[in-house]
PDB file of C-alpha atoms in Angstrom:
ATOM      1  CA  MET A 267       0.000   0.000   0.000  1.00 45.00           C
ATOM      2  CA  ALA A 268       1.276   3.432  -0.804  1.00 46.00           C
ATOM      3  CA  THR A 269       2.273   5.519   2.194  1.00 44.00           C
ATOM      4  CA  VAL A 270       0.555   8.880   2.257  1.00 43.00           C
ATOM      5  CA  HIS A 271       1.729  11.963   4.146  1.00 42.00           C
ATOM      6  CA  ASN A 272      -0.157  15.165   4.809  1.00 42.00           C
ATOM      7  CA  SER A 273       2.649  17.307   3.445  1.00 41.00           C
ATOM      8  CA  SER A 274       3.025  15.623   0.071  1.00 44.00           C
ATOM      9  CA  SER A 275       0.975  13.810  -2.537  1.00 46.00           C
ATOM     10  CA  VAL A 276       1.777  10.436  -4.017  1.00 54.00           C
ATOM     11  CA  THR A 277       0.123   8.190  -6.570  1.00 64.00           C
ATOM     12  CA  LEU A 278      -2.314   5.981  -4.699  1.00 72.00           C
ATOM     13  CA  SER A 279      -2.812   2.397  -5.752  1.00 82.00           C
ATOM     14  CA  GLU A 280      -5.654   1.656  -3.333  1.00 90.00           C
ATOM     15  CA  PHE A 281      -8.013   3.037  -0.704  1.00 95.00           C
ATOM     16  CA  LEU A 282      -9.269   1.621   2.583  1.00 95.00           C
ATOM     17  CA  LEU A 283     -13.029   1.692   3.235  1.00 94.00           C
ATOM     18  CA  LEU A 284     -13.827   2.378   6.900  1.00 89.00           C
ATOM     19  CA  CYS A 285     -17.493   1.448   7.313  1.00 86.00           C
ATOM     20  CA  PHE A 286     -19.423   3.098  10.137  1.00 81.00           C
ATOM     21  CA  PRO A 287     -16.399   4.489  11.992  1.00 70.00           C
ATOM     22  CA  GLY A 288     -18.469   5.169  15.115  1.00 64.00           C
ATOM     23  CA  PHE A 289     -20.306   1.828  15.299  1.00 65.00           C
ATOM     24  CA  GLN A 290     -18.024  -0.880  13.952  1.00 62.00           C
ATOM     25  CA  SER A 291     -19.001  -3.245  16.781  1.00 66.00           C
ATOM     26  CA  TRP A 292     -22.504  -3.871  15.366  1.00 72.00           C
ATOM     27  CA  GLN A 293     -21.548  -4.318  11.712  1.00 73.00           C
ATOM     28  CA  HIS A 294     -22.053  -8.085  11.892  1.00 77.00           C
ATOM     29  CA  TRP A 295     -25.616  -7.596  13.165  1.00 83.00           C
ATOM     30  CA  LEU A 296     -26.362  -5.087  10.432  1.00 86.00           C
ATOM     31  CA  SER A 297     -25.112  -7.509   7.790  1.00 89.00           C
ATOM     32  CA  LEU A 298     -28.051  -9.867   8.423  1.00 91.00           C
ATOM     33  CA  PRO A 299     -30.919  -7.559   7.330  1.00 93.00           C
ATOM     34  CA  LEU A 300     -28.734  -6.192   4.514  1.00 93.00           C
ATOM     35  CA  SER A 301     -28.102  -9.738   3.276  1.00 95.00           C
ATOM     36  CA  LEU A 302     -31.813 -10.548   3.338  1.00 95.00           C
ATOM     37  CA  LEU A 303     -32.656  -7.349   1.446  1.00 95.00           C
ATOM     38  CA  PHE A 304     -29.918  -8.125  -1.079  1.00 97.00           C
ATOM     39  CA  LEU A 305     -31.241 -11.653  -1.662  1.00 96.00           C
ATOM     40  CA  LEU A 306     -34.796 -10.305  -1.985  1.00 95.00           C
ATOM     41  CA  ALA A 307     -33.737  -7.639  -4.481  1.00 95.00           C
ATOM     42  CA  MET A 308     -31.677 -10.025  -6.606  1.00 96.00           C
ATOM     43  CA  GLY A 309     -34.230 -12.845  -6.464  1.00 95.00           C
ATOM     44  CA  ALA A 310     -37.209 -10.624  -7.298  1.00 93.00           C
ATOM     45  CA  ASN A 311     -35.494  -8.879 -10.211  1.00 95.00           C
ATOM     46  CA  VAL A 312     -34.042 -12.086 -11.680  1.00 95.00           C
ATOM     47  CA  THR A 313     -37.461 -13.768 -11.405  1.00 93.00           C
ATOM     48  CA  LEU A 314     -39.096 -10.811 -13.151  1.00 93.00           C
ATOM     49  CA  LEU A 315     -36.511 -10.861 -15.967  1.00 95.00           C
ATOM     50  CA  ILE A 316     -36.845 -14.626 -16.523  1.00 94.00           C
ATOM     51  CA  THR A 317     -40.650 -14.395 -16.509  1.00 92.00           C
ATOM     52  CA  ILE A 318     -40.699 -11.626 -19.108  1.00 93.00           C
ATOM     53  CA  TRP A 319     -38.118 -13.462 -21.217  1.00 94.00           C
ATOM     54  CA  LEU A 320     -39.960 -16.812 -21.208  1.00 91.00           C
ATOM     55  CA  GLU A 321     -43.538 -15.546 -21.532  1.00 91.00           C
ATOM     56  CA  ALA A 322     -44.296 -14.587 -25.138  1.00 90.00           C
ATOM     57  CA  SER A 323     -47.388 -12.672 -24.002  1.00 89.00           C
ATOM     58  CA  LEU A 324     -45.114 -10.292 -22.065  1.00 91.00           C
ATOM     59  CA  HIS A 325     -43.008  -9.348 -25.082  1.00 94.00           C
ATOM     60  CA  GLU A 326     -44.493  -5.874 -25.195  1.00 93.00           C
ATOM     61  CA  PRO A 327     -43.012  -2.360 -24.745  1.00 94.00           C
ATOM     62  CA  MET A 328     -44.266  -1.866 -21.170  1.00 91.00           C
ATOM     63  CA  TYR A 329     -42.620  -5.080 -19.993  1.00 92.00           C
ATOM     64  CA  TYR A 330     -39.399  -4.276 -21.847  1.00 95.00           C
ATOM     65  CA  LEU A 331     -39.232  -1.074 -19.785  1.00 93.00           C
ATOM     66  CA  LEU A 332     -39.730  -3.148 -16.634  1.00 92.00           C
ATOM     67  CA  SER A 333     -36.856  -5.370 -17.776  1.00 95.00           C
ATOM     68  CA  LEU A 334     -34.625  -2.326 -18.206  1.00 96.00           C
ATOM     69  CA  LEU A 335     -35.483  -1.153 -14.683  1.00 94.00           C
ATOM     70  CA  SER A 336     -34.682  -4.611 -13.276  1.00 95.00           C
ATOM     71  CA  LEU A 337     -31.332  -4.715 -15.087  1.00 96.00           C
ATOM     72  CA  LEU A 338     -30.399  -1.325 -13.635  1.00 96.00           C
ATOM     73  CA  ASP A 339     -31.397  -2.482 -10.146  1.00 95.00           C
ATOM     74  CA  ILE A 340     -29.311  -5.646 -10.443  1.00 96.00           C
ATOM     75  CA  VAL A 341     -26.208  -3.737 -11.555  1.00 96.00           C
ATOM     76  CA  LEU A 342     -26.604  -1.209  -8.724  1.00 94.00           C
ATOM     77  CA  CYS A 343     -26.933  -3.980  -6.123  1.00 95.00           C
ATOM     78  CA  LEU A 344     -23.951  -5.927  -7.453  1.00 96.00           C
ATOM     79  CA  THR A 345     -21.809  -2.777  -7.627  1.00 96.00           C
ATOM     80  CA  VAL A 346     -22.281  -1.837  -3.972  1.00 95.00           C
ATOM     81  CA  ILE A 347     -23.674  -4.544  -1.689  1.00 95.00           C
ATOM     82  CA  PRO A 348     -21.202  -7.478  -2.185  1.00 96.00           C
ATOM     83  CA  LYS A 349     -18.311  -5.149  -1.285  1.00 95.00           C
ATOM     84  CA  VAL A 350     -20.168  -3.882   1.798  1.00 94.00           C
ATOM     85  CA  LEU A 351     -20.907  -7.434   2.958  1.00 94.00           C
ATOM     86  CA  GLY A 352     -17.272  -8.379   2.262  1.00 93.00           C
ATOM     87  CA  ILE A 353     -16.186  -5.614   4.634  1.00 92.00           C
ATOM     88  CA  PHE A 354     -18.660  -6.718   7.303  1.00 90.00           C
ATOM     89  CA  TRP A 355     -17.890 -10.442   7.116  1.00 90.00           C
ATOM     90  CA  PHE A 356     -14.260 -10.740   6.001  1.00 90.00           C
ATOM     91  CA  ASP A 357     -12.794  -7.274   6.709  1.00 88.00           C
ATOM     92  CA  LEU A 358     -12.060  -6.797   2.978  1.00 92.00           C
ATOM     93  CA  ARG A 359     -11.597  -3.028   3.252  1.00 93.00           C
ATOM     94  CA  VAL A 360      -9.064  -2.565   0.471  1.00 95.00           C
ATOM     95  CA  ILE A 361     -10.363  -1.272  -2.862  1.00 96.00           C
ATOM     96  CA  SER A 362      -8.105  -0.432  -5.780  1.00 95.00           C
ATOM     97  CA  PHE A 363      -7.872   3.082  -7.184  1.00 93.00           C
ATOM     98  CA  PHE A 364      -9.503   2.008 -10.470  1.00 94.00           C
ATOM     99  CA  SER A 365     -12.271  -0.039  -8.778  1.00 95.00           C
ATOM    100  CA  CYS A 366     -13.133   2.863  -6.497  1.00 96.00           C
ATOM    101  CA  PHE A 367     -13.707   5.322  -9.330  1.00 96.00           C
ATOM    102  CA  LEU A 368     -15.451   2.691 -11.441  1.00 96.00           C
ATOM    103  CA  GLN A 369     -17.860   2.120  -8.559  1.00 97.00           C
ATOM    104  CA  MET A 370     -18.364   5.892  -8.305  1.00 96.00           C
ATOM    105  CA  PHE A 371     -19.210   6.094 -12.008  1.00 97.00           C
ATOM    106  CA  VAL A 372     -21.662   3.182 -11.918  1.00 96.00           C
ATOM    107  CA  MET A 373     -23.459   4.561  -8.851  1.00 94.00           C
ATOM    108  CA  ASN A 374     -23.831   8.066 -10.291  1.00 93.00           C
ATOM    109  CA  SER A 375     -24.817   6.982 -13.799  1.00 96.00           C
ATOM    110  CA  PHE A 376     -27.128   4.071 -12.954  1.00 95.00           C
ATOM    111  CA  LEU A 377     -29.063   5.975 -10.294  1.00 92.00           C
ATOM    112  CA  THR A 378     -29.842   8.692 -12.836  1.00 93.00           C
ATOM    113  CA  MET A 379     -30.591   6.014 -15.456  1.00 96.00           C
ATOM    114  CA  GLU A 380     -33.145   4.547 -13.056  1.00 94.00           C
ATOM    115  CA  SER A 381     -34.724   7.962 -12.541  1.00 93.00           C
ATOM    116  CA  CYS A 382     -34.876   8.470 -16.319  1.00 95.00           C
ATOM    117  CA  THR A 383     -36.473   5.022 -16.743  1.00 95.00           C
ATOM    118  CA  PHE A 384     -39.156   6.004 -14.238  1.00 93.00           C
ATOM    119  CA  MET A 385     -39.808   9.057 -16.397  1.00 94.00           C
ATOM    120  CA  VAL A 386     -40.178   6.959 -19.574  1.00 96.00           C
ATOM    121  CA  MET A 387     -42.492   4.550 -17.747  1.00 92.00           C
ATOM    122  CA  ALA A 388     -44.610   7.474 -16.523  1.00 91.00           C
ATOM    123  CA  TYR A 389     -44.906   8.630 -20.137  1.00 95.00           C
ATOM    124  CA  ASP A 390     -45.917   5.084 -21.131  1.00 93.00           C
ATOM    125  CA  ARG A 391     -48.751   5.155 -18.558  1.00 90.00           C
ATOM    126  CA  TYR A 392     -49.743   8.664 -19.672  1.00 92.00           C
ATOM    127  CA  VAL A 393     -50.171   7.541 -23.284  1.00 94.00           C
ATOM    128  CA  ALA A 394     -51.951   4.324 -22.230  1.00 89.00           C
ATOM    129  CA  ILE A 395     -54.566   6.162 -20.144  1.00 88.00           C
ATOM    130  CA  CYS A 396     -54.862   9.560 -21.831  1.00 89.00           C
ATOM    131  CA  HIS A 397     -54.490   8.413 -25.469  1.00 92.00           C
ATOM    132  CA  PRO A 398     -55.400   4.692 -25.454  1.00 89.00           C
ATOM    133  CA  LEU A 399     -56.278   4.540 -29.160  1.00 93.00           C
ATOM    134  CA  ARG A 400     -52.887   5.942 -30.147  1.00 95.00           C
ATOM    135  CA  TYR A 401     -50.922   3.808 -27.656  1.00 95.00           C
ATOM    136  CA  PRO A 402     -50.012   0.956 -30.090  1.00 95.00           C
ATOM    137  CA  SER A 403     -48.675   3.435 -32.649  1.00 96.00           C
ATOM    138  CA  ILE A 404     -46.691   5.560 -30.122  1.00 96.00           C
ATOM    139  CA  ILE A 405     -45.311   3.032 -27.614  1.00 96.00           C
ATOM    140  CA  THR A 406     -43.668   0.533 -29.961  1.00 96.00           C
ATOM    141  CA  ASP A 407     -40.620  -1.722 -29.710  1.00 96.00           C
ATOM    142  CA  HIS A 408     -38.740   0.905 -31.710  1.00 97.00           C
ATOM    143  CA  PHE A 409     -39.745   3.563 -29.157  1.00 97.00           C
ATOM    144  CA  VAL A 410     -38.448   1.402 -26.295  1.00 97.00           C
ATOM    145  CA  ALA A 411     -35.135   0.833 -28.107  1.00 97.00           C
ATOM    146  CA  LYS A 412     -34.675   4.578 -28.677  1.00 97.00           C
ATOM    147  CA  ALA A 413     -35.686   5.290 -25.066  1.00 97.00           C
ATOM    148  CA  ALA A 414     -33.140   2.765 -23.752  1.00 97.00           C
ATOM    149  CA  VAL A 415     -30.369   4.342 -25.849  1.00 97.00           C
ATOM    150  CA  PHE A 416     -31.398   7.785 -24.565  1.00 97.00           C
ATOM    151  CA  VAL A 417     -31.496   6.622 -20.924  1.00 97.00           C
ATOM    152  CA  ILE A 418     -28.038   5.042 -21.101  1.00 96.00           C
ATOM    153  CA  THR A 419     -26.319   7.680 -23.238  1.00 97.00           C
ATOM    154  CA  ARG A 420     -27.615  10.807 -21.500  1.00 96.00           C
ATOM    155  CA  ASN A 421     -26.842   9.679 -17.979  1.00 96.00           C
ATOM    156  CA  ALA A 422     -23.525   7.967 -18.743  1.00 96.00           C
ATOM    157  CA  LEU A 423     -22.178  11.059 -20.514  1.00 96.00           C
ATOM    158  CA  PHE A 424     -23.299  13.490 -17.790  1.00 96.00           C
ATOM    159  CA  SER A 425     -22.016  11.207 -14.980  1.00 95.00           C
ATOM    160  CA  LEU A 426     -18.639  10.375 -16.530  1.00 96.00           C
ATOM    161  CA  PRO A 427     -16.940  13.665 -15.502  1.00 96.00           C
ATOM    162  CA  VAL A 428     -17.628  12.966 -11.792  1.00 95.00           C
ATOM    163  CA  PRO A 429     -15.110  10.085 -11.356  1.00 95.00           C
ATOM    164  CA  ILE A 430     -12.727  11.651 -13.894  1.00 95.00           C
ATOM    165  CA  LEU A 431     -12.575  14.899 -11.916  1.00 94.00           C
ATOM    166  CA  SER A 432     -12.069  12.981  -8.662  1.00 94.00           C
ATOM    167  CA  ALA A 433      -9.388  10.723 -10.132  1.00 93.00           C
ATOM    168  CA  ARG A 434      -7.391  13.748 -11.344  1.00 92.00           C
ATOM    169  CA  LEU A 435      -7.163  15.245  -7.830  1.00 91.00           C
ATOM    170  CA  GLN A 436      -3.983  15.058  -5.766  1.00 89.00           C
ATOM    171  CA  TYR A 437      -4.435  12.953  -2.647  1.00 88.00           C
ATOM    172  CA  CYS A 438      -2.363  13.898   0.366  1.00 82.00           C
ATOM    173  CA  ALA A 439      -4.690  13.490   3.356  1.00 69.00           C
ATOM    174  CA  GLY A 440      -4.444   9.727   3.677  1.00 83.00           C
ATOM    175  CA  ASN A 441      -6.203   6.920   1.834  1.00 90.00           C
ATOM    176  CA  ILE A 442      -8.847   5.934   4.410  1.00 93.00           C
ATOM    177  CA  ILE A 443     -12.375   6.567   3.111  1.00 93.00           C
ATOM    178  CA  LYS A 444     -14.840   6.974   5.967  1.00 88.00           C
ATOM    179  CA  ASN A 445     -17.619   5.232   4.110  1.00 90.00           C
ATOM    180  CA  CYS A 446     -18.627   1.767   2.898  1.00 92.00           C
ATOM    181  CA  ILE A 447     -18.616   2.861  -0.743  1.00 93.00           C
ATOM    182  CA  CYS A 448     -16.678   5.271  -2.944  1.00 95.00           C
ATOM    183  CA  THR A 449     -18.950   8.291  -3.054  1.00 91.00           C
ATOM    184  CA  ASN A 450     -17.593  11.456  -4.646  1.00 91.00           C
ATOM    185  CA  LEU A 451     -17.839  13.424  -1.386  1.00 87.00           C
ATOM    186  CA  SER A 452     -16.111  10.762   0.735  1.00 89.00           C
ATOM    187  CA  VAL A 453     -13.210  10.342  -1.700  1.00 93.00           C
ATOM    188  CA  SER A 454     -12.658  13.963  -2.710  1.00 91.00           C
ATOM    189  CA  THR A 455     -12.314  15.085   0.922  1.00 89.00           C
ATOM    190  CA  LEU A 456      -9.013  13.148   1.030  1.00 91.00           C
ATOM    191  CA  SER A 457      -7.585  15.471  -1.616  1.00 90.00           C
ATOM    192  CA  CYS A 458      -5.394  18.488  -0.986  1.00 88.00           C
ATOM    193  CA  SER A 459      -6.583  20.023  -4.287  1.00 88.00           C
ATOM    194  CA  ASP A 460      -9.419  22.482  -4.711  1.00 90.00           C
ATOM    195  CA  ILE A 461     -12.575  20.362  -5.062  1.00 91.00           C
ATOM    196  CA  THR A 462     -15.055  23.226  -5.536  1.00 91.00           C
ATOM    197  CA  PHE A 463     -15.624  22.516  -9.237  1.00 93.00           C
ATOM    198  CA  ASN A 464     -15.837  18.780  -8.546  1.00 91.00           C
ATOM    199  CA  ARG A 465     -18.651  19.241  -6.022  1.00 88.00           C
ATOM    200  CA  LEU A 466     -20.364  21.939  -8.071  1.00 91.00           C
ATOM    201  CA  TYR A 467     -20.470  19.758 -11.193  1.00 93.00           C
ATOM    202  CA  GLN A 468     -22.011  16.798  -9.362  1.00 88.00           C
ATOM    203  CA  LEU A 469     -24.558  19.059  -7.665  1.00 85.00           C
ATOM    204  CA  VAL A 470     -25.618  20.764 -10.905  1.00 90.00           C
ATOM    205  CA  ALA A 471     -25.603  17.580 -13.001  1.00 91.00           C
ATOM    206  CA  GLY A 472     -27.459  15.596 -10.352  1.00 86.00           C
ATOM    207  CA  TRP A 473     -30.182  18.173  -9.790  1.00 85.00           C
ATOM    208  CA  THR A 474     -30.520  18.805 -13.522  1.00 91.00           C
ATOM    209  CA  LEU A 475     -30.952  15.131 -14.411  1.00 91.00           C
ATOM    210  CA  LEU A 476     -33.005  14.014 -11.410  1.00 89.00           C
ATOM    211  CA  GLY A 477     -34.935  17.280 -11.181  1.00 89.00           C
ATOM    212  CA  SER A 478     -35.987  17.301 -14.837  1.00 93.00           C
ATOM    213  CA  ASP A 479     -37.056  13.642 -14.598  1.00 92.00           C
ATOM    214  CA  LEU A 480     -39.130  14.289 -11.472  1.00 89.00           C
ATOM    215  CA  ILE A 481     -40.843  17.342 -12.993  1.00 91.00           C
ATOM    216  CA  LEU A 482     -41.829  15.371 -16.113  1.00 93.00           C
ATOM    217  CA  ILE A 483     -43.027  12.462 -13.945  1.00 91.00           C
ATOM    218  CA  ILE A 484     -45.236  14.772 -11.867  1.00 89.00           C
ATOM    219  CA  PHE A 485     -46.688  16.343 -15.028  1.00 93.00           C
ATOM    220  CA  SER A 486     -47.400  12.890 -16.494  1.00 91.00           C
ATOM    221  CA  TYR A 487     -49.245  11.669 -13.410  1.00 88.00           C
ATOM    222  CA  ALA A 488     -51.125  14.980 -13.103  1.00 88.00           C
ATOM    223  CA  PHE A 489     -52.500  14.460 -16.626  1.00 91.00           C
ATOM    224  CA  ILE A 490     -53.211  10.807 -15.765  1.00 87.00           C
ATOM    225  CA  LEU A 491     -55.123  11.833 -12.641  1.00 85.00           C
ATOM    226  CA  ARG A 492     -57.181  14.338 -14.612  1.00 86.00           C
ATOM    227  CA  ALA A 493     -58.015  11.700 -17.249  1.00 85.00           C
ATOM    228  CA  VAL A 494     -58.847   9.036 -14.648  1.00 81.00           C
ATOM    229  CA  LEU A 495     -61.290  11.299 -12.843  1.00 79.00           C
ATOM    230  CA  ARG A 496     -63.200  11.704 -16.115  1.00 80.00           C
ATOM    231  CA  ILE A 497     -63.593   7.953 -16.677  1.00 73.00           C
ATOM    232  CA  LYS A 498     -67.262   6.984 -16.372  1.00 67.00           C
ATOM    233  CA  ALA A 499     -66.936   3.191 -16.637  1.00 64.00           C
ATOM    234  CA  GLU A 500     -67.630   1.458 -13.327  1.00 61.00           C
ATOM    235  CA  GLY A 501     -64.420   0.349 -11.586  1.00 65.00           C
ATOM    236  CA  ALA A 502     -62.121   1.607 -14.353  1.00 64.00           C
ATOM    237  CA  ALA A 503     -61.090   4.763 -12.492  1.00 66.00           C
ATOM    238  CA  ALA A 504     -60.382   2.844  -9.283  1.00 69.00           C
ATOM    239  CA  LYS A 505     -58.262   0.293 -11.140  1.00 66.00           C
ATOM    240  CA  ALA A 506     -56.248   2.975 -12.956  1.00 69.00           C
ATOM    241  CA  LEU A 507     -55.721   4.936  -9.727  1.00 68.00           C
ATOM    242  CA  SER A 508     -54.624   1.780  -7.882  1.00 69.00           C
ATOM    243  CA  THR A 509     -52.016   0.902 -10.511  1.00 66.00           C
ATOM    244  CA  CYS A 510     -50.665   4.379 -11.209  1.00 75.00           C
ATOM    245  CA  GLY A 511     -50.900   5.402  -7.560  1.00 72.00           C
ATOM    246  CA  SER A 512     -48.596   2.599  -6.433  1.00 71.00           C
ATOM    247  CA  HIS A 513     -46.152   3.475  -9.221  1.00 75.00           C
ATOM    248  CA  PHE A 514     -46.141   7.157  -8.275  1.00 75.00           C
ATOM    249  CA  ILE A 515     -45.634   6.392  -4.576  1.00 75.00           C
ATOM    250  CA  LEU A 516     -42.636   4.220  -5.433  1.00 77.00           C
ATOM    251  CA  ILE A 517     -41.145   6.990  -7.586  1.00 81.00           C
ATOM    252  CA  LEU A 518     -41.677   9.515  -4.792  1.00 76.00           C
ATOM    253  CA  PHE A 519     -40.003   7.098  -2.358  1.00 75.00           C
ATOM    254  CA  PHE A 520     -37.011   6.811  -4.693  1.00 80.00           C
ATOM    255  CA  SER A 521     -36.768  10.612  -4.960  1.00 79.00           C
ATOM    256  CA  THR A 522     -37.411  11.257  -1.257  1.00 74.00           C
ATOM    257  CA  ILE A 523     -34.748   8.905   0.053  1.00 72.00           C
ATOM    258  CA  LEU A 524     -32.287  10.457  -2.401  1.00 73.00           C
ATOM    259  CA  LEU A 525     -33.246  13.947  -1.178  1.00 72.00           C
ATOM    260  CA  VAL A 526     -32.825  12.885   2.455  1.00 71.00           C
ATOM    261  CA  LEU A 527     -29.406  11.477   1.604  1.00 68.00           C
ATOM    262  CA  ILE A 528     -28.344  14.776   0.009  1.00 69.00           C
ATOM    263  CA  ILE A 529     -29.611  16.796   2.992  1.00 69.00           C
ATOM    264  CA  THR A 530     -27.814  14.593   5.505  1.00 67.00           C
ATOM    265  CA  ASN A 531     -24.569  14.961   3.566  1.00 64.00           C
ATOM    266  CA  VAL A 532     -24.948  18.759   3.449  1.00 64.00           C
ATOM    267  CA  ALA A 533     -25.799  18.947   7.146  1.00 64.00           C
ATOM    268  CA  LYS A 534     -23.282  16.313   8.203  1.00 62.00           C
ATOM    269  CA  LYS A 535     -21.957  18.466  11.076  1.00 62.00           C
ATOM    270  CA  ARG A 536     -25.345  18.224  12.816  1.00 72.00           C
ATOM    271  CA  ILE A 537     -25.986  14.563  11.963  1.00 75.00           C
ATOM    272  CA  PRO A 538     -23.870  11.538  12.997  1.00 76.00           C
ATOM    273  CA  SER A 539     -21.575  10.544  10.132  1.00 74.00           C
ATOM    274  CA  ASP A 540     -22.937   6.990  10.128  1.00 81.00           C
ATOM    275  CA  VAL A 541     -26.481   8.121   9.171  1.00 81.00           C
ATOM    276  CA  PRO A 542     -25.725   9.181   5.559  1.00 82.00           C
ATOM    277  CA  ILE A 543     -23.560   6.068   5.149  1.00 85.00           C
ATOM    278  CA  LEU A 544     -26.478   3.820   6.136  1.00 86.00           C
ATOM    279  CA  LEU A 545     -28.934   5.790   3.969  1.00 85.00           C
ATOM    280  CA  ASN A 546     -26.599   5.452   0.997  1.00 87.00           C
ATOM    281  CA  ILE A 547     -26.471   1.683   1.392  1.00 90.00           C
ATOM    282  CA  LEU A 548     -30.240   1.390   1.855  1.00 88.00           C
ATOM    283  CA  HIS A 549     -30.829   3.493  -1.256  1.00 88.00           C
ATOM    284  CA  HIS A 550     -29.026   0.784  -3.242  1.00 90.00           C
ATOM    285  CA  LEU A 551     -31.162  -1.943  -1.631  1.00 92.00           C
ATOM    286  CA  ILE A 552     -34.722  -0.870  -0.816  1.00 90.00           C
ATOM    287  CA  PRO A 553     -35.806   0.514  -4.238  1.00 90.00           C
ATOM    288  CA  PRO A 554     -34.366  -2.519  -6.103  1.00 92.00           C
ATOM    289  CA  ALA A 555     -36.225  -4.812  -3.683  1.00 91.00           C
ATOM    290  CA  MET A 556     -39.524  -2.895  -4.016  1.00 89.00           C
ATOM    291  CA  ASN A 557     -39.529  -2.136  -7.757  1.00 88.00           C
ATOM    292  CA  PRO A 558     -40.235  -5.671  -9.049  1.00 88.00           C
ATOM    293  CA  ILE A 559     -42.889  -6.179  -6.350  1.00 84.00           C
ATOM    294  CA  VAL A 560     -44.809  -2.957  -7.006  1.00 83.00           C
ATOM    295  CA  TYR A 561     -44.337  -2.900 -10.790  1.00 76.00           C
ATOM    296  CA  GLY A 562     -44.351  -6.635 -11.349  1.00 70.00           C
ATOM    297  CA  VAL A 563     -46.400  -8.614  -8.854  1.00 68.00           C
ATOM    298  CA  ARG A 564     -49.215  -6.033  -8.861  1.00 70.00           C
ATOM    299  CA  THR A 565     -49.494  -6.457 -12.645  1.00 78.00           C
ATOM    300  CA  LYS A 566     -51.954  -9.271 -13.437  1.00 81.00           C
ATOM    301  CA  GLU A 567     -50.114 -10.515 -16.546  1.00 84.00           C
ATOM    302  CA  ILE A 568     -46.754 -10.723 -14.768  1.00 88.00           C
ATOM    303  CA  LYS A 569     -48.296 -12.399 -11.729  1.00 86.00           C
ATOM    304  CA  GLN A 570     -49.794 -15.059 -13.990  1.00 87.00           C
ATOM    305  CA  GLY A 571     -46.455 -15.446 -15.791  1.00 87.00           C
ATOM    306  CA  ILE A 572     -44.623 -15.992 -12.483  1.00 87.00           C
ATOM    307  CA  GLN A 573     -47.212 -18.587 -11.458  1.00 86.00           C
ATOM    308  CA  ARG A 574     -46.699 -20.453 -14.730  1.00 87.00           C
ATOM    309  CA  LEU A 575     -42.909 -20.243 -14.246  1.00 84.00           C
ATOM    310  CA  LEU A 576     -43.199 -21.736 -10.751  1.00 84.00           C
ATOM    311  CA  ARG A 577     -45.387 -24.556 -12.073  1.00 85.00           C
ATOM    312  CA  ARG A 578     -42.750 -25.317 -14.737  1.00 82.00           C
ATOM    313  CA  LEU A 579     -40.023 -25.436 -12.098  1.00 81.00           C
ATOM    314  CA  ARG A 580     -42.055 -27.773  -9.901  1.00 81.00           C
ATOM    315  CA  GLY A 581     -42.650 -30.028 -12.899  1.00 71.00           C
ATOM    316  CA  VAL A 582     -38.922 -30.337 -13.713  1.00 60.00           C
TER     317      VAL A 582
END
């Protein structure tokens, strides 16, 4: 490991992740619920992907969008949680310089990709409810392909400068990251360089991407609500509100927990340092565990597909 002094900067080859510096004694206990959430998130998303893949009746644009959301959730979980559990169980605190900034890039880009996917899915529901006759001609396989390219390209390009700017800093304040994961704030504070532009870029890019997605989502569901309230068919309005309402609540939960995380990082002097660390970990676990349940199991066609999949497995 490279030796780092406060008075000089050297080329680091690795960092050390110091999880929960104030409460290391209960890390093993915390690993149990985190492990269960991780298994639930991975199992639910993999099941959803296999069901959509095997069921020909689910080869439609809406379910392709659900598949994209599940893929993003799986990558986010695998990027963060195995390393956290490795620290808790086997004290594997070392992370290479390259792996640290790769993790930073994946976290920043895939979280915004997930937000953008929510926005596309909200638009899908808007067209389905507000313009049902035009839905087959607007929401096509070609539309989903273009949307996926947009989701990946936009957020990857805007997130790429974050790890690049951090990697170019000079590190002279040690190599111990007081966090379980390589967040931009945790890593950049080890630098002796001016990190103002680094922080400013992430703040502006993050609020621009997530903020624009949330505004469009709110507009979509506002139009949906207005259209639903005009539906005269018995039970149709209640069904539409039940489906879209659960989706909107999940999106708000995703946005709220991210907002709380940002606030706790800004006000870290008034809040124990372990709180934002725990919130950051949970943000990579709870939404991935809930998404396939709310979006998938509550959808009649997917529920039937999962039941058929389970019957096939029992028959093998």
